[in-house]
Amino acid sequence: MRFKQFILSAGLLTVFLTTLSWAGNLTVRAYLNRNDVSVGGQFTLSVQASGSQANKIASPQLPDISKFARFMGSSSSQSIQFINGRMSASKTLIYYFRAIRPGSFTIPPIKVIVKGKTYKTNPVSIMIRRSAASQPPAAGRSAPPQKPEAGMQTKPDLGGALFLRALVNKREVYQNEPIILTYRIYTRVSVTGYGIKALPKTVGFWAEEIPMPRQPQTREEIVNGVKYMVADLKKMVLFPTDPGKKVIDPMVVTCQVRMRNTRPSRDIFNNFFNDDFFGREVEKNIRSKPITIHVLPFPKAGRPADFSGAVGRFNMTVKVNKDSV
């Protein structure tokens, strides 16, 4: 019977729970998605608060870094977990910048205010290198003439070049049987940054976040004969709390996409403002499809009389401090 065959190691569950990040006290930190970037490249500065009050974080006043970076926009993401009856929240404010000046720079600690109390993040450093396109020509040689740049779409039609999938390891489960939910991005264009715009609603499930690396790990995957670069953006374990048909709502992700110019222009000013330095990044929202999960009730056949609803394989070890008294 499938119900009896389902195995969940208690030891593995213990390791999983201890890897989750939660704390009663609030902690804040700052980090960059990349510490080494070329002039014209984009980087993100993230301010993350973790703790039971993290969702009450106010948008901080960022240090002035306009001498080496230009502000491009912002987004945020947050998550709430319940572990052993205790709530833990995490909220991340993400700021997008374009590097404009070469050199080594330090972003000083950022002040974060939560319920009237001030916290400070750690400082972060970044190295901005001169881009190959901006290197001066060698002595005695003139720079090659530049081709005209093209206009830029504000809402590009990327077709199937960028999309988000919600993946589950099973679509039919018993009540309390865990489901692994993964949100995976597929792209054939240059994505320089992203932010979770809308988190999925998981009504009817007990949800636990699976810790993810700060920088998503990319790899190649073939879909219908087409090669994509893919990365897992978010993972969760869902435990259905009661039987019936459950729907996992879509997640929405905002991506910063670097587009290539496609149309020549005779307007010198249009060419100037559409070069690599000015606004070749565009914003694109991608949405996963909803997923339907069929949750079966506990089978009655073979059910112990004292069955309380716990699902899995449980190991018990009994020890005594003395073997003789």
PDB file of C-alpha atoms in Angstrom:
ATOM      1  CA  MET A   1       0.000   0.000   0.000  1.00  0.00           C
ATOM      2  CA  ARG A   2       1.311   3.412  -0.932  1.00  0.00           C
ATOM      3  CA  PHE A   3       0.508   4.798   2.501  1.00  0.00           C
ATOM      4  CA  LYS A   4       2.743   2.226   4.178  1.00  0.00           C
ATOM      5  CA  GLN A   5       5.501   2.610   1.619  1.00  0.00           C
ATOM      6  CA  PHE A   6       5.935   6.339   2.251  1.00  0.00           C
ATOM      7  CA  ILE A   7       9.122   6.862   4.272  1.00  0.00           C
ATOM      8  CA  LEU A   8      10.364   9.976   5.976  1.00  0.00           C
ATOM      9  CA  SER A   9      13.488   9.530   8.044  1.00  0.00           C
ATOM     10  CA  ALA A  10      13.216  11.189  11.432  1.00  0.00           C
ATOM     11  CA  GLY A  11      16.945  11.809  11.393  1.00  0.00           C
ATOM     12  CA  LEU A  12      16.735  13.589   8.038  1.00  0.00           C
ATOM     13  CA  LEU A  13      13.795  15.622   9.280  1.00  0.00           C
ATOM     14  CA  THR A  14      15.806  16.706  12.305  1.00  0.00           C
ATOM     15  CA  VAL A  15      18.705  17.833  10.123  1.00  0.00           C
ATOM     16  CA  PHE A  16      16.301  19.692   7.850  1.00  0.00           C
ATOM     17  CA  LEU A  17      14.666  21.559  10.703  1.00  0.00           C
ATOM     18  CA  THR A  18      17.967  22.555  12.262  1.00  0.00           C
ATOM     19  CA  THR A  19      19.134  24.082   8.982  1.00  0.00           C
ATOM     20  CA  LEU A  20      16.217  26.477   8.871  1.00  0.00           C
ATOM     21  CA  SER A  21      17.137  30.009   9.922  1.00  0.00           C
ATOM     22  CA  TRP A  22      14.934  31.414  12.646  1.00  0.00           C
ATOM     23  CA  ALA A  23      15.446  33.568  15.673  1.00  0.00           C
ATOM     24  CA  GLY A  24      13.389  35.424  18.203  1.00  0.00           C
ATOM     25  CA  ASN A  25      15.730  38.398  18.115  1.00  0.00           C
ATOM     26  CA  LEU A  26      16.034  40.494  14.998  1.00  0.00           C
ATOM     27  CA  THR A  27      19.226  40.364  12.966  1.00  0.00           C
ATOM     28  CA  VAL A  28      20.029  42.429   9.882  1.00  0.00           C
ATOM     29  CA  ARG A  29      22.690  42.062   7.230  1.00  0.00           C
ATOM     30  CA  ALA A  30      23.649  43.490   3.846  1.00  0.00           C
ATOM     31  CA  TYR A  31      25.134  41.617   0.915  1.00  0.00           C
ATOM     32  CA  LEU A  32      25.772  41.983  -2.813  1.00  0.00           C
ATOM     33  CA  ASN A  33      24.883  39.453  -5.481  1.00  0.00           C
ATOM     34  CA  ARG A  34      28.352  40.065  -6.951  1.00  0.00           C
ATOM     35  CA  ASN A  35      31.422  41.772  -5.521  1.00  0.00           C
ATOM     36  CA  ASP A  36      33.251  42.170  -8.836  1.00  0.00           C
ATOM     37  CA  VAL A  37      31.572  43.955 -11.750  1.00  0.00           C
ATOM     38  CA  SER A  38      32.565  45.923 -14.847  1.00  0.00           C
ATOM     39  CA  VAL A  39      31.503  49.484 -15.613  1.00  0.00           C
ATOM     40  CA  GLY A  40      28.018  49.311 -17.141  1.00  0.00           C
ATOM     41  CA  GLY A  41      27.235  46.057 -15.359  1.00  0.00           C
ATOM     42  CA  GLN A  42      24.416  45.685 -12.861  1.00  0.00           C
ATOM     43  CA  PHE A  43      24.599  44.518  -9.266  1.00  0.00           C
ATOM     44  CA  THR A  44      22.081  44.218  -6.450  1.00  0.00           C
ATOM     45  CA  LEU A  45      22.396  45.334  -2.858  1.00  0.00           C
ATOM     46  CA  SER A  46      20.179  43.337  -0.498  1.00  0.00           C
ATOM     47  CA  VAL A  47      19.226  44.315   3.046  1.00  0.00           C
ATOM     48  CA  GLN A  48      17.835  41.314   4.915  1.00  0.00           C
ATOM     49  CA  ALA A  49      16.133  41.226   8.300  1.00  0.00           C
ATOM     50  CA  SER A  50      15.492  37.919  10.081  1.00  0.00           C
ATOM     51  CA  GLY A  51      13.453  37.352  13.226  1.00  0.00           C
ATOM     52  CA  SER A  52       9.889  37.482  14.462  1.00  0.00           C
ATOM     53  CA  GLN A  53       9.620  41.240  13.751  1.00  0.00           C
ATOM     54  CA  ALA A  54      11.349  41.210  10.358  1.00  0.00           C
ATOM     55  CA  ASN A  55       8.167  41.942   8.421  1.00  0.00           C
ATOM     56  CA  LYS A  56       7.923  45.300  10.224  1.00  0.00           C
ATOM     57  CA  ILE A  57      11.183  46.608   8.752  1.00  0.00           C
ATOM     58  CA  ALA A  58      10.916  50.078   7.223  1.00  0.00           C
ATOM     59  CA  SER A  59      12.706  50.998   4.008  1.00  0.00           C
ATOM     60  CA  PRO A  60      16.126  52.284   5.104  1.00  0.00           C
ATOM     61  CA  GLN A  61      17.904  55.424   3.982  1.00  0.00           C
ATOM     62  CA  LEU A  62      20.669  54.077   1.780  1.00  0.00           C
ATOM     63  CA  PRO A  63      24.153  55.613   1.850  1.00  0.00           C
ATOM     64  CA  ASP A  64      25.004  57.883  -1.068  1.00  0.00           C
ATOM     65  CA  ILE A  65      26.880  55.732  -3.583  1.00  0.00           C
ATOM     66  CA  SER A  66      26.067  57.881  -6.613  1.00  0.00           C
ATOM     67  CA  LYS A  67      29.756  58.499  -7.295  1.00  0.00           C
ATOM     68  CA  PHE A  68      30.197  54.907  -8.476  1.00  0.00           C
ATOM     69  CA  ALA A  69      26.685  53.468  -9.030  1.00  0.00           C
ATOM     70  CA  ARG A  70      23.373  54.600 -10.480  1.00  0.00           C
ATOM     71  CA  PHE A  71      20.117  53.518  -8.829  1.00  0.00           C
ATOM     72  CA  MET A  72      17.893  51.440 -11.158  1.00  0.00           C
ATOM     73  CA  GLY A  73      14.987  50.302  -8.986  1.00  0.00           C
ATOM     74  CA  SER A  74      14.011  48.112  -6.049  1.00  0.00           C
ATOM     75  CA  SER A  75      11.921  45.133  -5.033  1.00  0.00           C
ATOM     76  CA  SER A  76      11.324  43.045  -1.925  1.00  0.00           C
ATOM     77  CA  SER A  77      10.542  39.518  -0.810  1.00  0.00           C
ATOM     78  CA  GLN A  78       9.489  38.030   2.494  1.00  0.00           C
ATOM     79  CA  SER A  79       8.686  34.700   4.073  1.00  0.00           C
ATOM     80  CA  ILE A  80       7.076  33.540   7.306  1.00  0.00           C
ATOM     81  CA  GLN A  81       7.710  30.162   8.940  1.00  0.00           C
ATOM     82  CA  PHE A  82       6.244  28.358  11.936  1.00  0.00           C
ATOM     83  CA  ILE A  83       8.628  25.917  13.587  1.00  0.00           C
ATOM     84  CA  ASN A  84       7.591  24.092  16.758  1.00  0.00           C
ATOM     85  CA  GLY A  85       4.910  26.703  17.311  1.00  0.00           C
ATOM     86  CA  ARG A  86       7.323  29.632  16.983  1.00  0.00           C
ATOM     87  CA  MET A  87       7.064  32.171  14.195  1.00  0.00           C
ATOM     88  CA  SER A  88      10.092  33.298  12.230  1.00  0.00           C
ATOM     89  CA  ALA A  89       9.985  35.949   9.524  1.00  0.00           C
ATOM     90  CA  SER A  90      12.493  37.076   6.951  1.00  0.00           C
ATOM     91  CA  LYS A  91      12.230  40.139   4.736  1.00  0.00           C
ATOM     92  CA  THR A  92      14.705  41.193   2.070  1.00  0.00           C
ATOM     93  CA  LEU A  93      14.817  44.614   0.425  1.00  0.00           C
ATOM     94  CA  ILE A  94      16.614  44.444  -2.926  1.00  0.00           C
ATOM     95  CA  TYR A  95      18.121  47.489  -4.659  1.00  0.00           C
ATOM     96  CA  TYR A  96      19.357  47.426  -8.254  1.00  0.00           C
ATOM     97  CA  PHE A  97      22.352  49.517  -9.338  1.00  0.00           C
ATOM     98  CA  ARG A  98      24.462  50.015 -12.440  1.00  0.00           C
ATOM     99  CA  ALA A  99      28.207  50.484 -11.968  1.00  0.00           C
ATOM    100  CA  ILE A 100      29.410  53.767 -13.520  1.00  0.00           C
ATOM    101  CA  ARG A 101      32.943  54.343 -12.211  1.00  0.00           C
ATOM    102  CA  PRO A 102      35.890  51.952 -11.883  1.00  0.00           C
ATOM    103  CA  GLY A 103      37.601  51.461  -8.549  1.00  0.00           C
ATOM    104  CA  SER A 104      37.345  49.706  -5.196  1.00  0.00           C
ATOM    105  CA  PHE A 105      34.493  50.983  -3.019  1.00  0.00           C
ATOM    106  CA  THR A 106      32.892  50.201   0.340  1.00  0.00           C
ATOM    107  CA  ILE A 107      29.202  50.631   1.089  1.00  0.00           C
ATOM    108  CA  PRO A 108      29.018  51.662   4.766  1.00  0.00           C
ATOM    109  CA  PRO A 109      26.638  50.060   7.294  1.00  0.00           C
ATOM    110  CA  ILE A 110      22.979  50.698   6.560  1.00  0.00           C
ATOM    111  CA  LYS A 111      20.656  51.797   9.362  1.00  0.00           C
ATOM    112  CA  VAL A 112      17.448  49.803   9.629  1.00  0.00           C
ATOM    113  CA  ILE A 113      14.594  50.852  11.922  1.00  0.00           C
ATOM    114  CA  VAL A 114      12.125  48.303  13.268  1.00  0.00           C
ATOM    115  CA  LYS A 115       9.438  49.441  15.717  1.00  0.00           C
ATOM    116  CA  GLY A 116      11.504  52.470  16.704  1.00  0.00           C
ATOM    117  CA  LYS A 117      14.717  50.550  17.320  1.00  0.00           C
ATOM    118  CA  THR A 118      17.753  51.130  15.092  1.00  0.00           C
ATOM    119  CA  TYR A 119      19.883  48.289  13.754  1.00  0.00           C
ATOM    120  CA  LYS A 120      22.982  48.456  11.563  1.00  0.00           C
ATOM    121  CA  THR A 121      24.074  46.087   8.826  1.00  0.00           C
ATOM    122  CA  ASN A 122      27.629  45.105   8.042  1.00  0.00           C
ATOM    123  CA  PRO A 123      29.599  47.119   5.443  1.00  0.00           C
ATOM    124  CA  VAL A 124      30.085  45.544   2.008  1.00  0.00           C
ATOM    125  CA  SER A 125      32.820  46.079  -0.572  1.00  0.00           C
ATOM    126  CA  ILE A 126      32.712  46.017  -4.352  1.00  0.00           C
ATOM    127  CA  MET A 127      35.341  46.129  -7.088  1.00  0.00           C
ATOM    128  CA  ILE A 128      34.274  47.892 -10.290  1.00  0.00           C
ATOM    129  CA  ARG A 129      36.535  47.255 -13.252  1.00  0.00           C
ATOM    130  CA  ARG A 130      36.891  49.230 -16.434  1.00  0.00           C
ATOM    131  CA  SER A 131      34.890  47.518 -19.169  1.00  0.00           C
ATOM    132  CA  ALA A 132      36.609  46.302 -22.319  1.00  0.00           C
ATOM    133  CA  ALA A 133      34.497  48.676 -24.397  1.00  0.00           C
ATOM    134  CA  SER A 134      35.736  51.658 -22.378  1.00  0.00           C
ATOM    135  CA  GLN A 135      39.440  50.805 -22.605  1.00  0.00           C
ATOM    136  CA  PRO A 136      41.404  53.531 -24.459  1.00  0.00           C
ATOM    137  CA  PRO A 137      42.915  52.497 -27.819  1.00  0.00           C
ATOM    138  CA  ALA A 138      46.581  51.557 -27.923  1.00  0.00           C
ATOM    139  CA  ALA A 139      49.096  54.273 -28.816  1.00  0.00           C
ATOM    140  CA  GLY A 140      49.229  55.017 -32.534  1.00  0.00           C
ATOM    141  CA  ARG A 141      45.885  53.312 -33.147  1.00  0.00           C
ATOM    142  CA  SER A 142      42.483  54.879 -33.403  1.00  0.00           C
ATOM    143  CA  ALA A 143      39.363  53.374 -31.954  1.00  0.00           C
ATOM    144  CA  PRO A 144      37.119  51.581 -34.457  1.00  0.00           C
ATOM    145  CA  PRO A 145      33.966  53.430 -35.486  1.00  0.00           C
ATOM    146  CA  GLN A 146      30.886  52.557 -33.467  1.00  0.00           C
ATOM    147  CA  LYS A 147      27.821  51.147 -35.163  1.00  0.00           C
ATOM    148  CA  PRO A 148      24.530  52.926 -34.545  1.00  0.00           C
ATOM    149  CA  GLU A 149      22.564  51.624 -31.594  1.00  0.00           C
ATOM    150  CA  ALA A 150      18.924  50.685 -31.833  1.00  0.00           C
ATOM    151  CA  GLY A 151      15.788  51.650 -29.999  1.00  0.00           C
ATOM    152  CA  MET A 152      14.755  49.807 -26.859  1.00  0.00           C
ATOM    153  CA  GLN A 153      11.366  48.331 -26.084  1.00  0.00           C
ATOM    154  CA  THR A 154       9.925  49.228 -22.706  1.00  0.00           C
ATOM    155  CA  LYS A 155       7.884  46.011 -22.604  1.00  0.00           C
ATOM    156  CA  PRO A 156       9.829  43.448 -24.609  1.00  0.00           C
ATOM    157  CA  ASP A 157       8.160  40.379 -26.035  1.00  0.00           C
ATOM    158  CA  LEU A 158      10.558  37.607 -25.064  1.00  0.00           C
ATOM    159  CA  GLY A 159       8.349  34.791 -26.303  1.00  0.00           C
ATOM    160  CA  GLY A 160       9.549  31.567 -24.711  1.00  0.00           C
ATOM    161  CA  ALA A 161      13.023  32.888 -23.925  1.00  0.00           C
ATOM    162  CA  LEU A 162      12.214  33.569 -20.254  1.00  0.00           C
ATOM    163  CA  PHE A 163       9.697  31.808 -18.037  1.00  0.00           C
ATOM    164  CA  LEU A 164       9.106  30.478 -14.519  1.00  0.00           C
ATOM    165  CA  ARG A 165       7.970  26.988 -13.595  1.00  0.00           C
ATOM    166  CA  ALA A 166       6.529  25.613 -10.379  1.00  0.00           C
ATOM    167  CA  LEU A 167       7.594  21.981  -9.948  1.00  0.00           C
ATOM    168  CA  VAL A 168       6.399  19.416  -7.408  1.00  0.00           C
ATOM    169  CA  ASN A 169       7.711  15.916  -6.800  1.00  0.00           C
ATOM    170  CA  LYS A 170       4.171  14.511  -6.613  1.00  0.00           C
ATOM    171  CA  ARG A 171       0.620  15.681  -7.340  1.00  0.00           C
ATOM    172  CA  GLU A 172      -1.302  13.059  -5.380  1.00  0.00           C
ATOM    173  CA  VAL A 173      -0.488  12.540  -1.717  1.00  0.00           C
ATOM    174  CA  TYR A 174      -2.002  11.499   1.557  1.00  0.00           C
ATOM    175  CA  GLN A 175      -2.826  13.994   4.257  1.00  0.00           C
ATOM    176  CA  ASN A 176       0.369  15.202   6.025  1.00  0.00           C
ATOM    177  CA  GLU A 177       2.576  13.630   3.338  1.00  0.00           C
ATOM    178  CA  PRO A 178       5.270  16.176   2.389  1.00  0.00           C
ATOM    179  CA  ILE A 179       5.543  17.711  -1.080  1.00  0.00           C
ATOM    180  CA  ILE A 180       8.701  19.396  -2.375  1.00  0.00           C
ATOM    181  CA  LEU A 181       7.800  22.590  -4.264  1.00  0.00           C
ATOM    182  CA  THR A 182      10.486  24.223  -6.431  1.00  0.00           C
ATOM    183  CA  TYR A 183      10.293  27.476  -8.393  1.00  0.00           C
ATOM    184  CA  ARG A 184      12.725  27.335 -11.314  1.00  0.00           C
ATOM    185  CA  ILE A 185      13.584  30.056 -13.814  1.00  0.00           C
ATOM    186  CA  TYR A 186      14.388  29.201 -17.444  1.00  0.00           C
ATOM    187  CA  THR A 187      16.138  31.747 -19.638  1.00  0.00           C
ATOM    188  CA  ARG A 188      17.848  32.193 -22.988  1.00  0.00           C
ATOM    189  CA  VAL A 189      18.438  35.914 -22.366  1.00  0.00           C
ATOM    190  CA  SER A 190      20.767  37.745 -19.994  1.00  0.00           C
ATOM    191  CA  VAL A 191      19.083  38.147 -16.593  1.00  0.00           C
ATOM    192  CA  THR A 192      21.130  40.513 -14.447  1.00  0.00           C
ATOM    193  CA  GLY A 193      18.888  40.578 -11.375  1.00  0.00           C
ATOM    194  CA  TYR A 194      15.551  39.435 -10.010  1.00  0.00           C
ATOM    195  CA  GLY A 195      13.163  39.940  -7.121  1.00  0.00           C
ATOM    196  CA  ILE A 196      10.137  37.994  -5.908  1.00  0.00           C
ATOM    197  CA  LYS A 197       7.174  40.294  -6.505  1.00  0.00           C
ATOM    198  CA  ALA A 198       4.383  38.045  -5.232  1.00  0.00           C
ATOM    199  CA  LEU A 199       4.809  34.967  -3.048  1.00  0.00           C
ATOM    200  CA  PRO A 200       2.570  31.955  -3.679  1.00  0.00           C
ATOM    201  CA  LYS A 201      -0.396  31.383  -1.396  1.00  0.00           C
ATOM    202  CA  THR A 202      -0.344  27.925   0.152  1.00  0.00           C
ATOM    203  CA  VAL A 203      -3.812  27.699   1.692  1.00  0.00           C
ATOM    204  CA  GLY A 204      -4.432  24.211   3.059  1.00  0.00           C
ATOM    205  CA  PHE A 205      -0.755  23.436   3.595  1.00  0.00           C
ATOM    206  CA  TRP A 206       1.737  23.724   6.418  1.00  0.00           C
ATOM    207  CA  ALA A 207       4.704  25.307   4.659  1.00  0.00           C
ATOM    208  CA  GLU A 208       8.403  25.198   5.545  1.00  0.00           C
ATOM    209  CA  GLU A 209      11.085  27.133   3.653  1.00  0.00           C
ATOM    210  CA  ILE A 210      14.130  25.230   2.400  1.00  0.00           C
ATOM    211  CA  PRO A 211      17.256  27.408   2.756  1.00  0.00           C
ATOM    212  CA  MET A 212      18.672  28.453  -0.609  1.00  0.00           C
ATOM    213  CA  PRO A 213      22.160  29.713  -1.535  1.00  0.00           C
ATOM    214  CA  ARG A 214      22.483  33.478  -1.624  1.00  0.00           C
ATOM    215  CA  GLN A 215      23.504  33.311  -5.279  1.00  0.00           C
ATOM    216  CA  PRO A 216      21.340  30.876  -7.310  1.00  0.00           C
ATOM    217  CA  GLN A 217      23.331  28.080  -8.948  1.00  0.00           C
ATOM    218  CA  THR A 218      22.807  27.954 -12.723  1.00  0.00           C
ATOM    219  CA  ARG A 219      23.008  24.960 -15.024  1.00  0.00           C
ATOM    220  CA  GLU A 220      21.922  23.949 -18.527  1.00  0.00           C
ATOM    221  CA  GLU A 221      18.683  22.120 -19.237  1.00  0.00           C
ATOM    222  CA  ILE A 222      17.086  21.036 -22.520  1.00  0.00           C
ATOM    223  CA  VAL A 223      13.359  21.789 -22.896  1.00  0.00           C
ATOM    224  CA  ASN A 224      11.661  20.564 -26.093  1.00  0.00           C
ATOM    225  CA  GLY A 225      15.024  20.465 -27.829  1.00  0.00           C
ATOM    226  CA  VAL A 226      15.968  24.013 -26.770  1.00  0.00           C
ATOM    227  CA  LYS A 227      18.834  24.715 -24.374  1.00  0.00           C
ATOM    228  CA  TYR A 228      18.098  27.002 -21.402  1.00  0.00           C
ATOM    229  CA  MET A 229      20.054  28.247 -18.442  1.00  0.00           C
ATOM    230  CA  VAL A 230      18.057  27.373 -15.329  1.00  0.00           C
ATOM    231  CA  ALA A 231      18.267  28.184 -11.632  1.00  0.00           C
ATOM    232  CA  ASP A 232      16.149  27.289  -8.609  1.00  0.00           C
ATOM    233  CA  LEU A 233      14.915  30.495  -6.958  1.00  0.00           C
ATOM    234  CA  LYS A 234      12.794  29.117  -4.119  1.00  0.00           C
ATOM    235  CA  LYS A 235      12.060  25.767  -2.483  1.00  0.00           C
ATOM    236  CA  MET A 236       9.451  24.785   0.072  1.00  0.00           C
ATOM    237  CA  VAL A 237       8.155  21.668   1.801  1.00  0.00           C
ATOM    238  CA  LEU A 238       4.360  21.584   1.948  1.00  0.00           C
ATOM    239  CA  PHE A 239       2.350  19.366   4.285  1.00  0.00           C
ATOM    240  CA  PRO A 240      -1.362  19.160   3.326  1.00  0.00           C
ATOM    241  CA  THR A 241      -3.452  19.558   6.461  1.00  0.00           C
ATOM    242  CA  ASP A 242      -6.686  17.978   5.228  1.00  0.00           C
ATOM    243  CA  PRO A 243      -7.926  15.923   2.261  1.00  0.00           C
ATOM    244  CA  GLY A 244      -9.361  17.406  -0.912  1.00  0.00           C
ATOM    245  CA  LYS A 245      -8.252  19.307  -4.004  1.00  0.00           C
ATOM    246  CA  LYS A 246      -5.684  22.011  -3.192  1.00  0.00           C
ATOM    247  CA  VAL A 247      -4.374  24.723  -5.515  1.00  0.00           C
ATOM    248  CA  ILE A 248      -0.942  26.309  -5.135  1.00  0.00           C
ATOM    249  CA  ASP A 249      -1.177  29.852  -6.477  1.00  0.00           C
ATOM    250  CA  PRO A 250       1.391  31.287  -8.927  1.00  0.00           C
ATOM    251  CA  MET A 251       4.530  33.086  -7.842  1.00  0.00           C
ATOM    252  CA  VAL A 252       5.507  36.296  -9.667  1.00  0.00           C
ATOM    253  CA  VAL A 253       9.150  37.248 -10.214  1.00  0.00           C
ATOM    254  CA  THR A 254      10.416  40.564 -11.579  1.00  0.00           C
ATOM    255  CA  CYS A 255      13.541  40.143 -13.731  1.00  0.00           C
ATOM    256  CA  GLN A 256      16.014  42.712 -14.953  1.00  0.00           C
ATOM    257  CA  VAL A 257      16.833  41.673 -18.520  1.00  0.00           C
ATOM    258  CA  ARG A 258      19.634  42.995 -20.689  1.00  0.00           C
ATOM    259  CA  MET A 259      18.309  43.391 -24.220  1.00  0.00           C
ATOM    260  CA  ARG A 260      20.212  43.664 -27.453  1.00  0.00           C
ATOM    261  CA  ASN A 261      19.392  46.528 -29.788  1.00  0.00           C
ATOM    262  CA  THR A 262      17.348  45.478 -32.780  1.00  0.00           C
ATOM    263  CA  ARG A 263      16.628  48.598 -34.849  1.00  0.00           C
ATOM    264  CA  PRO A 264      19.080  51.141 -36.236  1.00  0.00           C
ATOM    265  CA  SER A 265      18.408  54.811 -35.568  1.00  0.00           C
ATOM    266  CA  ARG A 266      19.604  57.935 -37.357  1.00  0.00           C
ATOM    267  CA  ASP A 267      18.961  60.100 -34.328  1.00  0.00           C
ATOM    268  CA  ILE A 268      22.283  60.799 -32.603  1.00  0.00           C
ATOM    269  CA  PHE A 269      20.545  61.489 -29.291  1.00  0.00           C
ATOM    270  CA  ASN A 270      18.537  58.280 -29.509  1.00  0.00           C
ATOM    271  CA  ASN A 271      21.758  56.387 -30.157  1.00  0.00           C
ATOM    272  CA  PHE A 272      23.443  58.053 -27.211  1.00  0.00           C
ATOM    273  CA  PHE A 273      20.742  57.231 -24.697  1.00  0.00           C
ATOM    274  CA  ASN A 274      20.437  53.639 -25.884  1.00  0.00           C
ATOM    275  CA  ASP A 275      24.070  52.638 -25.550  1.00  0.00           C
ATOM    276  CA  ASP A 276      25.411  50.206 -22.935  1.00  0.00           C
ATOM    277  CA  PHE A 277      25.614  52.948 -20.318  1.00  0.00           C
ATOM    278  CA  PHE A 278      22.052  54.246 -20.614  1.00  0.00           C
ATOM    279  CA  GLY A 279      19.081  52.001 -19.974  1.00  0.00           C
ATOM    280  CA  ARG A 280      19.720  48.783 -21.845  1.00  0.00           C
ATOM    281  CA  GLU A 281      18.143  46.943 -18.934  1.00  0.00           C
ATOM    282  CA  VAL A 282      14.402  46.268 -19.123  1.00  0.00           C
ATOM    283  CA  GLU A 283      12.030  44.882 -16.511  1.00  0.00           C
ATOM    284  CA  LYS A 284      10.003  41.764 -17.143  1.00  0.00           C
ATOM    285  CA  ASN A 285       7.489  40.036 -14.856  1.00  0.00           C
ATOM    286  CA  ILE A 286       7.205  36.265 -15.154  1.00  0.00           C
ATOM    287  CA  ARG A 287       4.571  34.115 -13.481  1.00  0.00           C
ATOM    288  CA  SER A 288       4.393  30.414 -12.745  1.00  0.00           C
ATOM    289  CA  LYS A 289       1.262  28.406 -13.437  1.00  0.00           C
ATOM    290  CA  PRO A 290      -0.977  27.251 -10.570  1.00  0.00           C
ATOM    291  CA  ILE A 291      -0.606  23.644  -9.482  1.00  0.00           C
ATOM    292  CA  THR A 292      -3.427  21.374  -8.346  1.00  0.00           C
ATOM    293  CA  ILE A 293      -2.663  18.804  -5.645  1.00  0.00           C
ATOM    294  CA  HIS A 294      -5.039  15.949  -4.844  1.00  0.00           C
ATOM    295  CA  VAL A 295      -4.864  15.081  -1.148  1.00  0.00           C
ATOM    296  CA  LEU A 296      -6.210  11.671  -0.149  1.00  0.00           C
ATOM    297  CA  PRO A 297      -7.608  10.909   3.306  1.00  0.00           C
ATOM    298  CA  PHE A 298      -5.823   8.415   5.506  1.00  0.00           C
ATOM    299  CA  PRO A 299      -6.700   4.857   4.435  1.00  0.00           C
ATOM    300  CA  LYS A 300      -8.929   3.032   6.880  1.00  0.00           C
ATOM    301  CA  ALA A 301      -7.613  -0.429   6.113  1.00  0.00           C
ATOM    302  CA  GLY A 302      -4.820  -1.367   8.484  1.00  0.00           C
ATOM    303  CA  ARG A 303      -5.126   1.832  10.496  1.00  0.00           C
ATOM    304  CA  PRO A 304      -4.070   1.340  14.152  1.00  0.00           C
ATOM    305  CA  ALA A 305      -6.758   2.022  16.717  1.00  0.00           C
ATOM    306  CA  ASP A 306      -4.665   4.728  18.354  1.00  0.00           C
ATOM    307  CA  PHE A 307      -3.593   6.394  15.078  1.00  0.00           C
ATOM    308  CA  SER A 308      -3.251  10.164  15.648  1.00  0.00           C
ATOM    309  CA  GLY A 309      -2.384  11.376  12.139  1.00  0.00           C
ATOM    310  CA  ALA A 310       1.419  11.214  12.197  1.00  0.00           C
ATOM    311  CA  VAL A 311       2.831  10.104   8.845  1.00  0.00           C
ATOM    312  CA  GLY A 312       6.327   8.718   8.318  1.00  0.00           C
ATOM    313  CA  ARG A 313       8.835   6.290   9.771  1.00  0.00           C
ATOM    314  CA  PHE A 314       9.844   7.096  13.327  1.00  0.00           C
ATOM    315  CA  ASN A 315      12.845   5.710  15.174  1.00  0.00           C
ATOM    316  CA  MET A 316      13.135   5.705  18.945  1.00  0.00           C
ATOM    317  CA  THR A 317      16.332   5.171  20.894  1.00  0.00           C
ATOM    318  CA  VAL A 318      16.167   4.496  24.639  1.00  0.00           C
ATOM    319  CA  LYS A 319      19.232   4.984  26.834  1.00  0.00           C
ATOM    320  CA  VAL A 320      19.863   4.887  30.570  1.00  0.00           C
ATOM    321  CA  ASN A 321      22.618   6.733  32.391  1.00  0.00           C
ATOM    322  CA  LYS A 322      23.442   3.649  34.505  1.00  0.00           C
ATOM    323  CA  ASP A 323      23.208  -0.043  33.767  1.00  0.00           C
ATOM    324  CA  SER A 324      23.247  -1.024  37.436  1.00  0.00           C
ATOM    325  CA  VAL A 325      22.032   0.564  40.690  1.00  0.00           C
TER     326      VAL A 325
END
